[in-house]
Short mmCIF file of C-alpha atoms and ligand atoms in Angstrom, two decimals:
data_model
loop_
_atom_site.label_atom_id
_atom_site.label_comp_id
_atom_site.label_asym_id
_atom_site.label_seq_id
_atom_site.Cartn_x
_atom_site.Cartn_y
_atom_site.Cartn_z
CA UNK A 1088 -16.29 2.18 33.77
CA UNK A 1089 -17.28 -1.40 32.58
CA UNK A 1090 -19.73 0.29 30.11
CA UNK A 1091 -17.00 3.26 28.98
CA UNK A 1092 -15.46 2.46 25.59
CA UNK A 1093 -11.80 2.22 25.91
CA UNK A 1094 -10.69 5.33 24.42
CA UNK A 1095 -7.22 3.60 23.82
CA UNK A 1096 -8.33 0.65 21.33
CA UNK A 1097 -9.43 0.80 17.84
CA UNK A 1098 -13.68 0.58 17.14
CA UNK A 1099 -13.80 -0.36 13.43
CA UNK A 1100 -17.71 0.65 13.67
CA UNK A 1101 -16.85 4.27 13.79
CA UNK A 1102 -17.70 6.77 10.58
CA UNK A 1103 -21.31 5.49 10.84
CA UNK A 1104 -20.42 2.03 9.36
CA UNK A 1105 -18.82 3.01 6.19
CA UNK A 1106 -15.05 1.65 6.18
CA UNK A 1107 -12.69 3.87 4.03
CA UNK A 1108 -10.46 0.62 3.32
CA UNK A 1109 -13.68 -0.62 1.54
CA UNK A 1110 -14.21 2.70 -0.50
CA UNK A 1111 -11.18 2.94 -1.62
CA UNK A 1112 -10.81 -0.94 -2.71
CA UNK A 1113 -13.73 -0.24 -4.50
CA UNK A 1114 -12.58 2.87 -6.34
CA UNK A 1115 -9.22 1.06 -7.29
CA UNK A 1116 -11.26 -1.64 -8.57
CA UNK A 1117 -13.01 0.32 -10.71
CA UNK A 1118 -10.31 1.79 -12.11
CA UNK A 1119 -8.44 -0.91 -12.94
CA UNK A 1120 -11.61 -2.31 -14.83
CA UNK A 1121 -11.94 0.95 -16.89
CA UNK A 1122 -8.12 1.03 -18.18
CA UNK A 1123 -8.52 -2.83 -19.30
CA UNK A 1124 -6.11 -3.86 -16.72
CA UNK A 1125 -5.77 -7.52 -15.59
CA UNK A 1126 -7.12 -8.15 -12.15
CA UNK A 1127 -4.22 -9.33 -11.01
CA UNK A 1128 -3.08 -5.37 -10.75
CA UNK A 1129 -6.02 -4.89 -8.46
CA UNK A 1130 -4.72 -8.15 -6.38
CA UNK A 1131 -1.22 -6.30 -5.80
CA UNK A 1132 -2.67 -3.00 -4.92
CA UNK A 1133 -5.61 -3.83 -2.71
CA UNK A 1134 -3.37 -4.91 0.48
CA UNK A 1135 -1.04 -2.56 2.40
CA UNK A 1136 2.94 -4.56 2.22
CA UNK A 1137 3.46 -3.61 5.66
CA UNK A 1138 1.28 -3.13 8.98
CA UNK A 1139 2.85 -2.26 12.07
CA UNK A 1140 0.59 -2.00 15.38
CA UNK A 1141 2.11 -0.82 18.32
CA UNK A 1142 1.21 -0.42 22.22
CA UNK A 1143 2.30 3.08 23.82
CA UNK A 1144 2.06 2.88 27.33
CA UNK A 1145 2.31 6.26 28.93
CA UNK A 1146 2.43 7.12 32.59
CA UNK A 1147 -0.23 9.75 32.71
CA UNK A 1148 0.00 13.30 35.21
CA UNK A 1149 -2.02 11.37 37.60
CA UNK A 1150 0.15 8.50 38.27
CA UNK A 1151 -1.72 6.03 36.18
CA UNK A 1152 -0.26 4.12 33.36
CA UNK A 1153 -2.37 3.99 29.98
CA UNK A 1154 -1.94 2.03 27.02
CA UNK A 1155 -2.36 3.73 23.84
CA UNK A 1156 -2.84 2.28 20.20
CA UNK A 1157 -0.61 3.05 17.19
CA UNK A 1158 -0.22 1.97 13.74
CA UNK A 1159 2.05 2.60 10.92
CA UNK A 1160 1.01 1.24 7.44
CA UNK A 1161 2.90 1.27 4.40
CA UNK A 1162 1.16 0.60 0.89
CA UNK A 1163 3.90 0.30 -1.75
CA UNK A 1164 7.59 1.16 -1.98
CA UNK A 1165 8.10 0.64 -5.71
CA UNK A 1166 8.37 4.17 -6.94
CA UNK A 1167 10.21 5.24 -3.74
CA UNK A 1168 10.21 4.98 0.19
CA UNK A 1169 6.79 5.51 1.38
CA UNK A 1170 5.50 8.65 2.82
CA UNK A 1171 2.63 9.96 4.55
CA UNK A 1172 1.97 11.49 8.08
CA UNK A 1173 0.77 10.65 11.51
CA UNK A 1174 -3.11 11.07 12.90
CA UNK A 1175 -3.88 11.64 16.28
CA UNK A 1176 -7.60 11.21 16.63
CA UNK A 1177 -9.82 9.10 18.66
CA UNK A 1178 -11.38 7.38 15.29
CA UNK A 1179 -8.17 6.20 14.13
CA UNK A 1180 -8.88 2.48 13.30
CA UNK A 1181 -6.97 -0.17 11.29
CA UNK A 1182 -8.96 0.47 8.08
CA UNK A 1183 -8.55 4.13 8.31
CA UNK A 1184 -4.90 3.73 8.35
CA UNK A 1185 -4.75 1.29 5.81
CA UNK A 1186 -6.92 3.36 3.33
CA UNK A 1187 -5.02 6.71 4.20
CA UNK A 1188 -1.68 5.07 3.09
CA UNK A 1189 -3.13 3.43 -0.28
CA UNK A 1190 -4.40 7.45 -0.78
CA UNK A 1191 -0.58 8.51 0.08
CA UNK A 1192 0.55 6.19 -2.98
CA UNK A 1193 -2.05 7.46 -5.42
CA UNK A 1194 -1.17 11.35 -4.62
CA UNK A 1195 2.45 10.59 -5.05
CA UNK A 1196 2.04 8.93 -8.20
CA UNK A 1197 -0.67 11.70 -9.55
CA UNK A 1198 1.87 14.40 -8.73
CA UNK A 1199 4.97 12.39 -9.92
CA UNK A 1200 7.02 12.37 -6.66
CA UNK A 1201 9.49 9.26 -6.46
CA UNK A 1202 7.84 7.96 -3.24
CA UNK A 1203 5.18 5.39 -2.08
CA UNK A 1204 2.15 5.68 0.29
CA UNK A 1205 2.45 5.40 4.31
CA UNK A 1206 0.35 6.65 7.23
CA UNK A 1207 0.51 6.23 11.07
CA UNK A 1208 -2.08 6.91 13.60
CA UNK A 1209 -2.49 6.77 16.89
CA UNK A 1210 -5.88 6.28 18.63
CA UNK A 1211 -6.20 9.48 21.31
CA UNK A 1212 -7.94 12.72 21.47
CA UNK A 1213 -4.79 14.74 22.13
CA UNK A 1214 -7.04 17.71 23.54
CA UNK A 1215 -7.52 15.53 26.66
CA UNK A 1216 -3.62 15.23 27.14
CA UNK A 1217 -1.24 17.61 28.64
CA UNK A 1218 1.81 18.59 27.08
CA UNK A 1219 3.70 16.50 28.87
CA UNK A 1220 1.72 13.36 28.14
CA UNK A 1221 2.09 14.22 24.67
CA UNK A 1222 5.19 14.35 24.33
CA UNK A 1223 5.65 11.20 26.21
CA UNK A 1224 3.18 9.43 23.84
CA UNK A 1225 4.79 11.26 20.44
CA UNK A 1226 8.26 9.94 21.79
CA UNK A 1227 7.09 6.35 22.53
CA UNK A 1228 5.51 6.06 19.16
CA UNK A 1229 8.51 6.82 17.20
CA UNK A 1230 10.35 4.88 19.51
CA UNK A 1231 8.32 1.86 18.59
CA UNK A 1232 7.71 2.16 15.03
CA UNK A 1233 11.60 2.96 14.65
CA UNK A 1234 12.35 -0.60 13.21
CA UNK A 1235 10.34 0.33 9.95
CA UNK A 1236 10.91 3.79 9.28
CA UNK A 1237 13.85 6.13 8.24
CA UNK A 1238 14.36 8.39 5.42
CA UNK A 1239 15.37 5.55 2.88
CA UNK A 1240 12.36 3.59 4.41
CA UNK A 1241 9.18 5.34 5.24
CA UNK A 1242 9.17 9.13 6.16
CA UNK A 1243 6.28 10.38 8.67
CA UNK A 1244 4.65 13.90 8.60
CA UNK A 1245 1.96 15.69 10.36
CA UNK A 1246 -1.94 14.92 9.79
CA UNK A 1247 -4.72 15.49 11.76
CA UNK A 1248 -3.77 16.87 15.36
CA UNK A 1249 -0.12 16.75 14.79
CA UNK A 1250 2.25 19.60 14.69
CA UNK A 1251 5.91 20.70 13.53
CA UNK A 1252 6.36 20.88 17.25
CA UNK A 1253 5.64 17.24 17.50
CA UNK A 1254 7.76 16.38 14.54
CA UNK A 1255 10.52 17.73 16.40
CA UNK A 1256 10.22 15.50 19.56
CA UNK A 1257 9.82 12.63 17.10
CA UNK A 1258 13.24 13.45 15.61
CA UNK A 1259 14.50 14.16 18.64
CA UNK A 1260 13.81 10.49 19.98
CA UNK A 1261 14.84 9.09 16.69
CA UNK A 1262 18.26 10.48 16.60
CA UNK A 1263 18.69 9.85 20.48
CA UNK A 1264 18.33 6.41 19.38
CA UNK A 1265 20.39 6.07 16.38
CA UNK A 1266 23.09 8.46 17.81
CA UNK A 1267 23.35 10.97 14.91
CA UNK A 1268 21.13 13.55 13.25
CA UNK A 1269 19.31 12.22 10.39
CA UNK A 1270 17.35 15.18 9.11
CA UNK A 1271 15.22 13.43 6.57
CA UNK A 1272 13.94 11.03 8.82
CA UNK A 1273 10.35 13.06 9.14
CA UNK A 1274 9.24 15.79 7.37
CA UNK A 1275 7.14 19.02 8.71
CA UNK A 1276 9.89 20.02 10.89
CA UNK A 1277 10.19 23.07 12.60
CA UNK A 1278 12.38 25.14 10.12
CA UNK A 1279 15.52 25.58 12.58
CA UNK A 1280 16.03 21.85 12.51
CA UNK A 1281 15.77 21.25 9.01
CA UNK A 1282 11.75 22.03 8.33
CA UNK A 1283 11.22 23.60 4.96
CA UNK A 1284 10.08 26.76 4.08
CA UNK A 1285 6.63 26.92 3.02
CA UNK A 1286 5.59 23.36 4.46
CA UNK A 1287 3.36 24.61 6.92
CA UNK A 1288 1.30 26.41 4.41
CA UNK A 1289 1.62 23.84 1.39
CA UNK A 1290 -1.36 21.92 1.67
CA UNK A 1291 -3.75 25.17 1.42
CA UNK A 1292 -1.82 26.49 -1.10
CA UNK A 1293 -2.01 23.44 -3.33
CA UNK A 1294 -5.76 23.27 -2.20
CA UNK A 1295 -6.12 26.79 -3.46
CA UNK A 1296 -3.71 25.83 -6.47
CA UNK A 1297 -6.37 23.49 -7.80
CA UNK A 1298 -9.41 25.35 -6.96
CA UNK A 1299 -7.63 28.37 -9.54
CA UNK A 1300 -7.36 25.58 -11.82
CA UNK A 1301 -10.81 24.43 -11.67
CA UNK A 1302 -12.48 28.07 -11.73
CA UNK A 1303 -10.56 28.15 -15.18
CA UNK A 1304 -12.06 25.19 -16.10
CA UNK A 1305 -15.51 26.28 -15.11
CA UNK A 1306 -14.72 30.04 -15.82
CA UNK A 1307 -15.29 31.29 -12.37
CA UNK A 1308 -14.09 34.67 -11.36
CA UNK A 1309 -12.43 34.10 -8.29
CA UNK A 1310 -12.39 37.48 -7.33
CA UNK A 1311 -16.35 37.56 -6.89
CA UNK A 1312 -16.79 33.90 -5.81
CA UNK A 1313 -17.61 32.78 -2.38
CA UNK A 1314 -16.88 29.70 -0.10
CA UNK A 1315 -17.25 27.78 3.03
CA UNK A 1316 -14.94 25.53 4.83
CA UNK A 1317 -15.76 22.68 7.28
CA UNK A 1318 -12.59 22.40 9.45
CA UNK A 1319 -10.05 25.30 10.55
CA UNK A 1320 -6.70 23.44 11.65
CA UNK A 1321 -3.61 23.80 9.62
CA UNK A 1322 -5.23 22.83 6.16
CA UNK A 1323 -8.49 24.93 6.84
CA UNK A 1324 -7.19 27.94 7.85
CA UNK A 1325 -4.45 27.99 5.43
CA UNK A 1326 -6.78 27.54 2.72
CA UNK A 1327 -8.99 30.13 3.76
CA UNK A 1328 -5.80 32.52 4.12
CA UNK A 1329 -4.89 32.31 -0.02
CA UNK A 1330 -8.70 31.76 -1.05
CA UNK A 1331 -9.18 35.44 0.99
CA UNK A 1332 -5.84 37.04 -0.83
CA UNK A 1333 -7.64 36.05 -4.27
CA UNK A 1334 -10.59 38.09 -3.05
CA UNK A 1335 -12.59 35.09 -2.34
CA UNK A 1336 -15.24 35.84 0.38
CA UNK A 1337 -15.45 33.22 3.16
CA UNK A 1338 -19.12 33.02 4.64
CA UNK A 1339 -18.85 30.24 6.71
CA UNK A 1340 -16.36 28.21 9.05
CA UNK A 1341 -17.18 25.53 11.08
CA UNK A 1342 -14.88 23.02 13.43
CA UNK A 1343 -15.74 19.96 15.82
CA UNK A 1344 -17.38 22.87 18.30
CA UNK A 1345 -19.48 24.49 15.69
CA UNK A 1346 -19.67 27.33 13.27
CA UNK A 1347 -19.87 30.59 12.39
CA UNK A 1348 -21.22 32.78 9.28
CA UNK A 1349 -21.16 35.87 8.08
CA UNK A 1350 -23.08 37.05 4.96
CA UNK A 1351 -20.64 39.42 3.99
CA UNK A 1352 -17.78 37.13 4.33
CA UNK A 1353 -15.56 36.68 7.50
CA UNK A 1354 -12.40 38.50 8.53
CA UNK A 1355 -10.00 35.66 7.90
CA UNK A 1356 -7.02 37.56 9.04
CA UNK A 1357 -8.50 38.26 12.33
CA UNK A 1358 -10.02 34.71 12.59
CA UNK A 1359 -6.59 33.18 11.91
CA UNK A 1360 -4.87 35.28 14.63
CA UNK A 1361 -8.05 34.15 17.19
CA UNK A 1362 -7.12 30.36 16.39
CA UNK A 1363 -3.39 31.12 16.57
CA UNK A 1364 -4.12 32.59 20.55
CA UNK A 1365 -5.70 28.93 20.78
CA UNK A 1366 -9.42 29.74 20.80
CA UNK A 1367 -11.49 27.69 18.50
CA UNK A 1368 -13.20 29.22 15.27
CA UNK A 1369 -16.64 28.82 16.47
CA UNK A 1370 -15.88 30.94 19.36
CA UNK A 1371 -15.48 33.87 17.11
CA UNK A 1372 -17.72 36.32 18.38
CA UNK A 1373 -17.78 38.78 15.21
CA UNK A 1374 -20.12 36.48 13.29
CA UNK A 1375 -23.28 34.40 13.61
CA UNK A 1376 -23.36 30.59 14.62
CA UNK A 1377 -24.10 28.23 11.82
CA UNK A 1378 -24.11 24.20 12.27
CA UNK A 1379 -22.23 21.97 10.11
CA UNK A 1380 -25.58 20.72 8.13
CA UNK A 1381 -26.25 24.30 7.29
CA UNK A 1382 -22.80 25.62 5.98
CA UNK A 1383 -23.27 22.35 3.73
CA UNK A 1384 -26.28 23.60 2.01
CA UNK A 1385 -25.05 27.27 1.79
CA UNK A 1386 -25.50 29.46 -1.53
CA UNK A 1387 -21.55 29.45 -2.05
CA UNK A 1388 -19.54 28.72 -5.17
CA UNK A 1389 -16.90 26.70 -3.60
CA UNK A 1390 -17.49 24.20 -0.52
CA UNK A 1391 -14.34 22.83 1.44
CA UNK A 1392 -14.30 19.76 3.39
CA UNK A 1393 -10.95 19.94 5.50
CA UNK A 1394 -11.50 18.07 8.27
CA UNK A 1395 -12.04 14.11 8.36
CA UNK A 1396 -13.61 11.25 6.56
CA UNK A 1397 -17.62 10.60 5.53
CA UNK A 1398 -18.71 14.10 5.66
CA UNK A 1399 -20.54 14.59 2.16
CA UNK A 1400 -22.98 11.74 2.50
CA UNK A 1401 -26.18 10.97 1.24
CA UNK A 1402 -27.71 13.41 4.00
CA UNK A 1403 -25.53 16.06 3.32
CA UNK A 1404 -25.10 15.91 -0.70
CA UNK A 1405 -28.49 16.69 -1.64
CA UNK A 1406 -28.41 20.29 0.08
CA UNK A 1407 -24.95 21.14 -1.78
CA UNK A 1408 -25.40 24.30 -4.41
CA UNK A 1409 -21.74 24.73 -4.65
CA UNK A 1410 -20.15 24.56 -8.07
CA UNK A 1411 -16.61 22.97 -6.83
CA UNK A 1412 -16.55 20.46 -4.03
CA UNK A 1413 -12.57 21.00 -3.04
CA UNK A 1414 -11.52 17.94 -1.11
CA UNK A 1415 -8.91 19.28 1.11
CA UNK A 1416 -9.28 16.41 3.58
CA UNK A 1417 -8.92 12.69 2.84
CA UNK A 1418 -11.34 10.73 1.97
CA UNK A 1419 -14.42 13.42 2.78
CA UNK A 1420 -17.20 12.18 0.15
CA UNK A 1421 -18.90 8.66 0.87
CA UNK A 1422 -19.90 6.93 -2.12
CA UNK A 1423 -23.27 7.43 -1.83
CA UNK A 1424 -22.74 11.28 -1.33
CA UNK A 1425 -20.36 11.09 -4.51
CA UNK A 1426 -23.33 9.53 -6.62
CA UNK A 1427 -25.27 12.70 -5.34
CA UNK A 1428 -22.76 15.19 -6.60
CA UNK A 1429 -22.55 13.19 -9.88
CA UNK A 1430 -26.24 14.06 -10.31
CA UNK A 1431 -26.10 17.52 -9.48
CA UNK A 1432 -23.24 17.61 -11.93
CA UNK A 1433 -20.77 19.52 -9.21
CA UNK A 1434 -17.26 19.90 -10.13
CA UNK A 1435 -15.22 17.51 -7.44
CA UNK A 1436 -11.42 18.54 -6.73
CA UNK A 1437 -10.69 14.68 -5.51
CA UNK A 1438 -8.76 14.23 -2.42
CA UNK A 1439 -5.96 12.57 -4.05
CA UNK A 1440 -4.87 15.81 -6.22
CA UNK A 1441 -6.45 18.71 -4.09
CA UNK A 1442 -4.59 17.94 -0.86
CA UNK A 1443 -1.53 16.68 -2.40
CA UNK A 1444 0.42 20.28 -1.85
CA UNK A 1445 1.51 18.80 1.72
CA UNK A 1446 3.23 15.72 0.36
CA UNK A 1447 4.90 17.49 -2.16
CA UNK A 1448 6.40 20.03 0.02
CA UNK A 1449 7.37 17.30 2.19
CA UNK A 1450 9.15 15.67 -0.54
CA UNK A 1451 10.84 18.92 -1.18
CA UNK A 1452 11.87 19.00 2.60
CA UNK A 1453 13.48 15.60 2.15
CA UNK A 1454 15.15 16.34 -0.49
CA UNK A 1455 16.65 19.28 0.96
CA UNK A 1456 17.49 17.47 3.96
CA UNK A 1457 19.58 14.93 1.77
CA UNK A 1458 21.74 17.91 0.29
CA UNK A 1459 21.81 19.71 3.31
CA UNK A 1460 21.09 22.67 0.91
CA UNK A 1461 18.02 24.84 1.37
CA UNK A 1462 15.99 26.45 -1.18
CA UNK A 1463 14.09 29.78 -0.90
CA UNK A 1464 10.27 30.04 -0.48
CA UNK A 1465 9.91 31.06 -3.76
CA UNK A 1466 11.58 28.39 -5.21
CA UNK A 1467 9.58 26.18 -3.28
CA UNK A 1468 5.99 27.48 -4.25
CA UNK A 1469 7.30 27.50 -7.74
CA UNK A 1470 7.86 23.77 -7.77
CA UNK A 1471 4.44 23.20 -5.74
CA UNK A 1472 2.62 25.15 -8.47
CA UNK A 1473 4.54 23.02 -11.33
CA UNK A 1474 3.34 19.71 -9.47
CA UNK A 1475 -0.12 20.93 -8.52
CA UNK A 1476 -0.73 22.07 -12.13
CA UNK A 1477 1.11 19.34 -13.58
CA UNK A 1478 -1.54 16.76 -11.56
CA UNK A 1479 -4.61 18.74 -12.15
CA UNK A 1480 -3.62 18.84 -16.47
CA UNK A 1481 -3.15 15.11 -16.27
CA UNK A 1482 -6.46 14.40 -14.87
CA UNK A 1483 -8.18 16.88 -16.81
CA UNK A 1484 -6.82 14.82 -19.86
CA UNK A 1485 -7.71 11.57 -18.53
CA UNK A 1486 -11.31 12.93 -17.67
CA UNK A 1487 -11.60 14.20 -21.29
CA UNK A 1488 -10.43 11.01 -22.91
CA UNK A 1489 -12.31 8.51 -21.03
CA UNK A 1490 -15.46 10.50 -20.55
CA UNK A 1491 -15.42 10.24 -16.83
CA UNK A 1492 -15.73 12.37 -13.46
CA UNK A 1493 -12.43 13.71 -12.00
CA UNK A 1494 -12.71 11.11 -9.17
CA UNK A 1495 -12.06 8.23 -11.55
CA UNK A 1496 -9.66 9.81 -13.83
CA UNK A 1497 -7.33 10.87 -10.63
CA UNK A 1498 -7.41 7.47 -9.63
CA UNK A 1499 -6.95 6.03 -13.09
CA UNK A 1500 -3.61 8.70 -13.86
CA UNK A 1501 -2.23 7.31 -10.14
CA UNK A 1502 -2.74 3.55 -10.98
CA UNK A 1503 -1.61 3.98 -14.55
CA UNK A 1504 1.72 5.55 -13.02
CA UNK A 1505 2.05 2.73 -10.40
CA UNK A 1506 1.28 0.15 -13.27
CA UNK A 1507 4.58 1.45 -15.09
CA UNK A 1508 6.75 0.91 -11.95
CA UNK A 1509 5.23 -2.67 -11.54
CA UNK A 1510 6.14 -3.42 -14.95
CA UNK A 1511 9.53 -2.21 -14.81
CA UNK A 1512 10.21 -4.36 -12.06
CA UNK A 1513 8.78 -7.31 -13.60
CA UNK A 1514 5.82 -7.70 -10.97
CA UNK A 1515 3.61 -7.97 -13.77
CA UNK A 1516 3.20 -9.72 -17.30
CA UNK A 1517 2.60 -8.02 -20.70
CA UNK A 1518 -0.77 -9.88 -20.45
CA UNK A 1519 -1.79 -7.98 -17.37
CA UNK A 1520 -1.59 -4.76 -19.44
CA UNK A 1521 -4.33 -3.15 -21.47
CA UNK A 1522 -3.93 -3.24 -25.07
CA UNK A 1523 -5.48 0.02 -25.01
CA UNK A 1524 -2.50 2.40 -25.56
N1 LIG B 2940 -0.57 14.09 5.99
C1 LIG B 2940 -0.35 14.76 5.00
C2 LIG B 2940 -1.15 14.10 3.67
O1 LIG B 2940 -2.05 13.46 4.31
C3 LIG B 2940 0.90 15.02 4.57
C4 LIG B 2940 1.82 14.04 4.18
C5 LIG B 2940 3.53 14.51 4.19
O2 LIG B 2940 3.78 15.36 3.99
O3 LIG B 2940 3.99 13.28 3.87
O4 LIG B 2940 -1.35 13.97 2.53
#
């Protein structure tokens, strides 16, 4: 017992020592410099405005109490209330949550959503918990962060390993505490209690919309294209579904347990059904098995990391043959991996654009909750497309103007937007702004 790592404590050495907070700060600094803004702007943006750590004691089914650790981080709320998901994962760290909250601010800024960035995390392997334990943990977490959340303050949502069902428990706990029904306190809820049509599919739909835009730029015919996906959770599986509908052949899918490959393309509707029945994608028997490393090196047009951070590294990037890397996950590429992608001239759809469809429809859900009037799925999907295409075009324009890469252009678009609000609120002086227009 003594040598066993305490699974409820944060371990900052995870992710092979690659710290996502350091990575995002370096990218912020680089974009402030490129935009010829003063360092004062970097000083403001580099630190989240609020970080909350909570202890979450849960009486487990065996009678023992296990005390989990949770966080909620709010980056900046000058554009609107902070917003972002809650992740349940054993590798959650303080610095990961901080980085994820900054990425949320940038996503909202790029897509012109009146929101700031927030993120939550609980250090836990949810697969090891019973349904009862998971429900108690979800409810305890929301109770503990209640003082700093709410529809006008900070609005949580699903993220890695959290589901609409869990959002249902969380809103129920919050409403019980407050004494009335507050539908806009969380998004990604079940539809019957105020969830939005199209939210479940939104991140994957958004990923595919950005792939369609990238294919136009690169003149790739998607009906003849091939793809491989890392991760088959909500985002990976929905991305597969919409790509499949466009005629893209998905040759490989990997998950935490392994991977599957079929040279003529996997049967995606069947695979989704298989996973919905409670199986892992990698257990699907109508295909050959493939490792994560082999999948990265496949001869495909589009590669989609849809799992966690730091997957495209100095080791995996050199093997990549894809023309498009669509970052459906948050922070999937390390700086070293990114430099290799640049050398290889791979078109990167950066995470802060690629996966922003989720928060966009979450924003629509929150708007509908406050109106108590609900749009059709068609309206939601139309509005989603408008925001995704707007974000993509703003970044392409910046890329062409600054002659930089998509990632740098995305950061610059996001930072520029936030800077306008900093200026309007009097946080910065004219001398902090660039003489560049
Ligand atoms: N967790 C998602 C993200 O990383 C969605 C956040 C939200 O819907 O607020 O963008």
